[in-house]
Tab-separated table of C-alpha atoms and ligand atoms in Angstrom:
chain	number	residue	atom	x	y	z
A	1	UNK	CA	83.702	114.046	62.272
A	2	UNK	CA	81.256	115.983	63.931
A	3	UNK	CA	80.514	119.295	62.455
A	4	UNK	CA	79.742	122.436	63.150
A	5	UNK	CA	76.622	122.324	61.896
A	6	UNK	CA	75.491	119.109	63.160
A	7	UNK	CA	76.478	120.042	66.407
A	8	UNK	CA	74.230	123.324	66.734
A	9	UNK	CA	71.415	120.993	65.340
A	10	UNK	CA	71.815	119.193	68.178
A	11	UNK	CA	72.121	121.492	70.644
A	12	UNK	CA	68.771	122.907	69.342
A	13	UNK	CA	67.223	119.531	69.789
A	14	UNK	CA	67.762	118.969	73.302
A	15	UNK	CA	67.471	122.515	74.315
A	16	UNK	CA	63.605	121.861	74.970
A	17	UNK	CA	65.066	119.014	77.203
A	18	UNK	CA	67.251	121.463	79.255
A	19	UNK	CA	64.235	123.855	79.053
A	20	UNK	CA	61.438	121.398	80.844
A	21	UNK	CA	64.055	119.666	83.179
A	22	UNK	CA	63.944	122.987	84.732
A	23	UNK	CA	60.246	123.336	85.808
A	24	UNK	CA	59.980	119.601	85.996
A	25	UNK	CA	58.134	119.015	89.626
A	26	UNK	CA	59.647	115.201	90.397
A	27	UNK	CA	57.002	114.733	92.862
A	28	UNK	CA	54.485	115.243	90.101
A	29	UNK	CA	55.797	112.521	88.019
A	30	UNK	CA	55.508	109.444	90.276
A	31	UNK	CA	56.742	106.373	87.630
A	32	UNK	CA	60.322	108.241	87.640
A	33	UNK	CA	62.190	108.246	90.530
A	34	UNK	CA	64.821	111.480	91.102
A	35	UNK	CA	67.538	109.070	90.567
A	36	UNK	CA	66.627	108.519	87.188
A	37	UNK	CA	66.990	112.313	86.031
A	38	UNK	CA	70.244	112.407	87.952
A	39	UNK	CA	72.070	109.523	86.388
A	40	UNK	CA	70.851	110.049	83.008
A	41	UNK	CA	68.862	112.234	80.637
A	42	UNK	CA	69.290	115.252	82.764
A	43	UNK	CA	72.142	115.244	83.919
A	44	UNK	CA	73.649	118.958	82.245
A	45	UNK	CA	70.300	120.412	83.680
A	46	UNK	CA	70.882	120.970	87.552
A	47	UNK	CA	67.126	120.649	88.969
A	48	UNK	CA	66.074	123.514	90.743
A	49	UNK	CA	62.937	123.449	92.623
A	50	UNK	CA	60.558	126.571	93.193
A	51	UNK	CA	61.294	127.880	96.833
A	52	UNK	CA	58.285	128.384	98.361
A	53	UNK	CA	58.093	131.374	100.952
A	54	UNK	CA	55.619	131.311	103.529
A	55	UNK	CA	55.179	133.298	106.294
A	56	UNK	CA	52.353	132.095	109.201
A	57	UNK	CA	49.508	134.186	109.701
A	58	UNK	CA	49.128	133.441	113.684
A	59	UNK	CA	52.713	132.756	115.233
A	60	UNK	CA	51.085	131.409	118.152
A	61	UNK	CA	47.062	131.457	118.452
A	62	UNK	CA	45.437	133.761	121.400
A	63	UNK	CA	42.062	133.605	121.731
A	64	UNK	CA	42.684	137.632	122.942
A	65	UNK	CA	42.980	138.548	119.511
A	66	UNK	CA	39.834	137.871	118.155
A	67	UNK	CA	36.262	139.513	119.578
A	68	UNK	CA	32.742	137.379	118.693
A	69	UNK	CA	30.681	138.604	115.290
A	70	UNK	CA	27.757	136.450	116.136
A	71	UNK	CA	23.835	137.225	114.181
A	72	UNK	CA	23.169	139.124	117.839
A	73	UNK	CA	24.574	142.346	116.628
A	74	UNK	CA	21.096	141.986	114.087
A	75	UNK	CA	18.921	140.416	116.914
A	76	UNK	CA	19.973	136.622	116.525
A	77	UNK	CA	20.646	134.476	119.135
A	78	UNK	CA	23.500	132.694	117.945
A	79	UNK	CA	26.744	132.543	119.722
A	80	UNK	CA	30.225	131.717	118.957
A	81	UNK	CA	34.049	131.500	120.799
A	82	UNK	CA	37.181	130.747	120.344
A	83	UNK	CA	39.345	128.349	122.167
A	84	UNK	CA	43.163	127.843	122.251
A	85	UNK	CA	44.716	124.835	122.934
A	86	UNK	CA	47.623	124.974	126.078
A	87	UNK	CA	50.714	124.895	123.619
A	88	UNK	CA	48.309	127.622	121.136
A	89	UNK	CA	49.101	125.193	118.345
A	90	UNK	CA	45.446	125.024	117.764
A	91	UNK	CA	42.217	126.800	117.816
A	92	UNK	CA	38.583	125.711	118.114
A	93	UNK	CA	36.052	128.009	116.642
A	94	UNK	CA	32.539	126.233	118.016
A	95	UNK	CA	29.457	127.730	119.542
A	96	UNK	CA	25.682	127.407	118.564
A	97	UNK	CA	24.210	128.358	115.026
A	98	UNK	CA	20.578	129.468	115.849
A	99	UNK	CA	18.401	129.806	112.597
A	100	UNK	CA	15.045	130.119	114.128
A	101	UNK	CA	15.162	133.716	115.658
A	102	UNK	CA	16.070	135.152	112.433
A	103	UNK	CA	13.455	132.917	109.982
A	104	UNK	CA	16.593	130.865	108.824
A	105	UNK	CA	19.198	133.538	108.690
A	106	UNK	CA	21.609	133.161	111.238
A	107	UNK	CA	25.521	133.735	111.668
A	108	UNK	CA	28.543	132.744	113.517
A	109	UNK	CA	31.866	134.087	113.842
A	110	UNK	CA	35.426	134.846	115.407
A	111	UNK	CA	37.536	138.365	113.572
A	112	UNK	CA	40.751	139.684	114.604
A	113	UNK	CA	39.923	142.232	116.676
A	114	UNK	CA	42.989	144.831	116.656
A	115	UNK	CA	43.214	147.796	114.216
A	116	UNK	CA	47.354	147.977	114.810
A	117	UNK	CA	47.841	144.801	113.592
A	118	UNK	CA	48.098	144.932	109.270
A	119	UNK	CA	49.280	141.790	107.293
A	120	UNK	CA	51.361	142.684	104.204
A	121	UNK	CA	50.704	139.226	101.975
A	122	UNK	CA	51.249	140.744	98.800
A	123	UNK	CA	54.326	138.400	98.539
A	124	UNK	CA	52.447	135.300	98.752
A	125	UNK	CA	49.708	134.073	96.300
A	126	UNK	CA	47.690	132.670	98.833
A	127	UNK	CA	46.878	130.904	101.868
A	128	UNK	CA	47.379	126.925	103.222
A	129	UNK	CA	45.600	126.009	106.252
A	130	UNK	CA	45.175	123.025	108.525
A	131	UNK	CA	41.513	122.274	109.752
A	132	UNK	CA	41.072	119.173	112.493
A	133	UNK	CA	38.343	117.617	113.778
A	134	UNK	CA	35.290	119.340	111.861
A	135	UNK	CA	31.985	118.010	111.871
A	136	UNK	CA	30.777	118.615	107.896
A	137	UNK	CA	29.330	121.676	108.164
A	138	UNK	CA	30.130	124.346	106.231
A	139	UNK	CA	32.449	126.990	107.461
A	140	UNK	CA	34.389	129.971	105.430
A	141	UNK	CA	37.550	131.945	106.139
A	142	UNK	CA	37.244	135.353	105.131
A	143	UNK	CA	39.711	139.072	104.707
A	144	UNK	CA	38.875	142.112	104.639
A	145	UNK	CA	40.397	145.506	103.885
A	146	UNK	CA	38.533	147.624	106.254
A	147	UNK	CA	38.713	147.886	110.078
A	148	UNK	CA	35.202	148.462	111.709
A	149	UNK	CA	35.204	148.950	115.597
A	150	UNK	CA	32.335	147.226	116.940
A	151	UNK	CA	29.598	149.553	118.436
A	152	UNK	CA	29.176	149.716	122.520
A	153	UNK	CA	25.988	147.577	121.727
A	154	UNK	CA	28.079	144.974	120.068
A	155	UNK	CA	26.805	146.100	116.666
A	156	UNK	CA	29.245	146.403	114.034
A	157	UNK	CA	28.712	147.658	110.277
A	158	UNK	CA	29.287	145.479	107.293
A	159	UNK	CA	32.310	145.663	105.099
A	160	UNK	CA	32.823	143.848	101.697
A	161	UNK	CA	34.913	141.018	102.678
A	162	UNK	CA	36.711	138.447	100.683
A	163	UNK	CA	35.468	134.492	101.224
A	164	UNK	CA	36.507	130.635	100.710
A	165	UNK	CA	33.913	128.746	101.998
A	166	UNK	CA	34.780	124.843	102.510
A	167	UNK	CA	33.665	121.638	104.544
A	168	UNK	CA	35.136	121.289	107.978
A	169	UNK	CA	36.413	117.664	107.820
A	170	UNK	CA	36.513	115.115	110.918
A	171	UNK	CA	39.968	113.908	109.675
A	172	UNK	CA	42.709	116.664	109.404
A	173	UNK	CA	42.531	118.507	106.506
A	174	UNK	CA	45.186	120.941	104.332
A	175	UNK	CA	44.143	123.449	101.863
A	176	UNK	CA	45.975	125.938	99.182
A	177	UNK	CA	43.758	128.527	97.993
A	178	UNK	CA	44.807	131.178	95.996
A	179	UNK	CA	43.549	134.921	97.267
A	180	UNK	CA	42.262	134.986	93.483
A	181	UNK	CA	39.784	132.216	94.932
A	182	UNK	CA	38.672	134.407	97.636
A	183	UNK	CA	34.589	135.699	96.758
A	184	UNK	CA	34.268	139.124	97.234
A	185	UNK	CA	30.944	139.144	99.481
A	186	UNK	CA	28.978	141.737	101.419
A	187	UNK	CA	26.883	140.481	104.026
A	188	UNK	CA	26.904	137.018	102.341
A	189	UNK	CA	26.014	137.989	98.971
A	190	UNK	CA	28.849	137.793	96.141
A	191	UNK	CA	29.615	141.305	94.735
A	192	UNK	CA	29.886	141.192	90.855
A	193	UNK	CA	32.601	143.412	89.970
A	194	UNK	CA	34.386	144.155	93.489
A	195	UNK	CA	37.923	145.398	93.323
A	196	UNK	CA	39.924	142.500	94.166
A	197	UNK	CA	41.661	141.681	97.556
A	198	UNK	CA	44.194	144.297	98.072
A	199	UNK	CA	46.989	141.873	99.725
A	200	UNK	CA	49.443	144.086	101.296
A	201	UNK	CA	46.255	145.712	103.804
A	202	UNK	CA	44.968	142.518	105.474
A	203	UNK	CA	42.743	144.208	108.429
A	204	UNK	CA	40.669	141.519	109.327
A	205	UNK	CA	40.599	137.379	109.336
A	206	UNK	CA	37.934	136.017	110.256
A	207	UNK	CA	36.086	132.723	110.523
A	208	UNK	CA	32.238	132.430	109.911
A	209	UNK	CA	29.695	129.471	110.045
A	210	UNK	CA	26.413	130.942	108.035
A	211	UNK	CA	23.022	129.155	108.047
A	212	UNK	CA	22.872	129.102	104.324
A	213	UNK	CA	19.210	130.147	104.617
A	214	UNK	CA	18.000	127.074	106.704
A	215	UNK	CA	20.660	124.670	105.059
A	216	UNK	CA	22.608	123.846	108.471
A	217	UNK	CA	21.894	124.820	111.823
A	218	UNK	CA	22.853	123.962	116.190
A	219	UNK	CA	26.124	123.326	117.499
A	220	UNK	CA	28.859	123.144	115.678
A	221	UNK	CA	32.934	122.988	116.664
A	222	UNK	CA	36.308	122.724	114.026
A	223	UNK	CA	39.846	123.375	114.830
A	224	UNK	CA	42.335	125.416	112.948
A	225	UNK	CA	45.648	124.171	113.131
A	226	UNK	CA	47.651	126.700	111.357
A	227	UNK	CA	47.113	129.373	108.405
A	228	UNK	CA	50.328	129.958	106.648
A	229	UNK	CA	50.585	132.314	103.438
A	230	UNK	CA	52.277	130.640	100.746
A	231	UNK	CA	54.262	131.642	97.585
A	232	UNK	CA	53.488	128.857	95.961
B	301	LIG	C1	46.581	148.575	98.853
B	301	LIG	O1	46.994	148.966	100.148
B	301	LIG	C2	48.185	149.725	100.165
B	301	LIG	C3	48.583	149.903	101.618
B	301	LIG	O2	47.562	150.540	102.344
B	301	LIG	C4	47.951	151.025	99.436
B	301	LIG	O3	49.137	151.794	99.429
B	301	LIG	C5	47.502	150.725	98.017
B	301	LIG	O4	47.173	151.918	97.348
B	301	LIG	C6	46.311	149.793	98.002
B	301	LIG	N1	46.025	149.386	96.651
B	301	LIG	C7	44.821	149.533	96.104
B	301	LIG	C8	44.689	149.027	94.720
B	301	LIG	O5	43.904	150.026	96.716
């Protein structure tokens, strides 16, 4: 006969079982197929999988929305645009990265350019986004918490802003990257210290291609596909 105290004893042994079968990802053990937790071991634990909630930065892209922050506004000469495909599923951030006219300085880039429009992410933990056809240069997505209006001259102050730099790929890419991963950065230098991203005041996104003091340079072209924030 079973008793009563063998009984808790077991309960107590397999209640680390019920405990793990709970955050147990089955995609991130690939030798066990989900049929094998439902016919056996775990079968008293239902699996429940982590919802993710996402919520897509750009609905549909429009190059409208974003204005040119090229190295001119500080006497460069390079030049950048934005281009959106017919069905706005994608857009192409290219242009020319001139290095010489500033003695190897040199910028690139394409920012939101409304002051109505505020994204509340401080749901999600970060962004994904989809990068096609890149040509291994070195481009960064940035946020920022402060709305500048660009000058009549097209010169526009600087504001810390929050950075992921990355490759742009030739073969379509994905990346998750927490807002914890984002470099707090004021014109291109990291800021020790900065208060971190405030998520739920998202003013500006914006995508730069930076000379890296003389490291890359000319033409240059990638395509975002979509930027999604994630829960996960
Ligand atoms: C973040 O932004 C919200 C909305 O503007 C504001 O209420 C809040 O005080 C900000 N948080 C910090 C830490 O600045």
């Amino acid at each position: 006969m079973l008793s009563i105290t063998s009984f808790v004893c077991l309960l107590l042994l397999s209640l680390p079982l019920l405990v793990t079968a709970q955050n147990i990802h089955l995609s991130s053990i690939p030798h066990l197929s989900p049929g094998v937790f439902k016919g056996a071991l775990f079968r008293q634990a239902p699996f429940t999988p982590t919802t993710e909630v996402t919520k897509a930065l750009f609905e549909n892209w429009d190059a409208k929305d974003f204005i040119a922050v090229d190295d001119r506004v500080r006497g460069g000469k390079s030049q950048s645009y934005l281009e959106v495909d017919s069905k706005k599923k994608t857009a192409r951030f290219y242009g020319h990265l001139d290095i010489k006219t500033l003695g190897n300085a040199g910028f690139a880039s394409q920012a939101t350019k409304s002051d109505q429009k505020i994204w509340d992410l401080s749901k999600y933990s970060g962004i994904k986004f989809t990068t096609l056809e890149g040509d291994n240069k070195r481009y960064s997505i940035s946020f920022k918490n402060t709305f500048l209006n660009q000058n009549p001259d097209g010169s526009q102050e600087s504001a810390l802003e929050y950075k992921y730099l990355f490759k742009g790929r030739p073969r379509k890419s994905s990346y998750f990257v927490k807002f914890s991963d984002f470099k707090p950065t004021y014109r291109g230098r990291v800021v020790d210290n900065a208060a971190p991203l405030n998520t739920s005041d998202i003013r500006v996104v914006q995508f730069q291609i930076a000379s890296g003091f003389g490291q890359q340079q000319g033409s240059f072209s990638i395509k975002f596909q979509d930027i999604i924030a994630s829960s996960l």
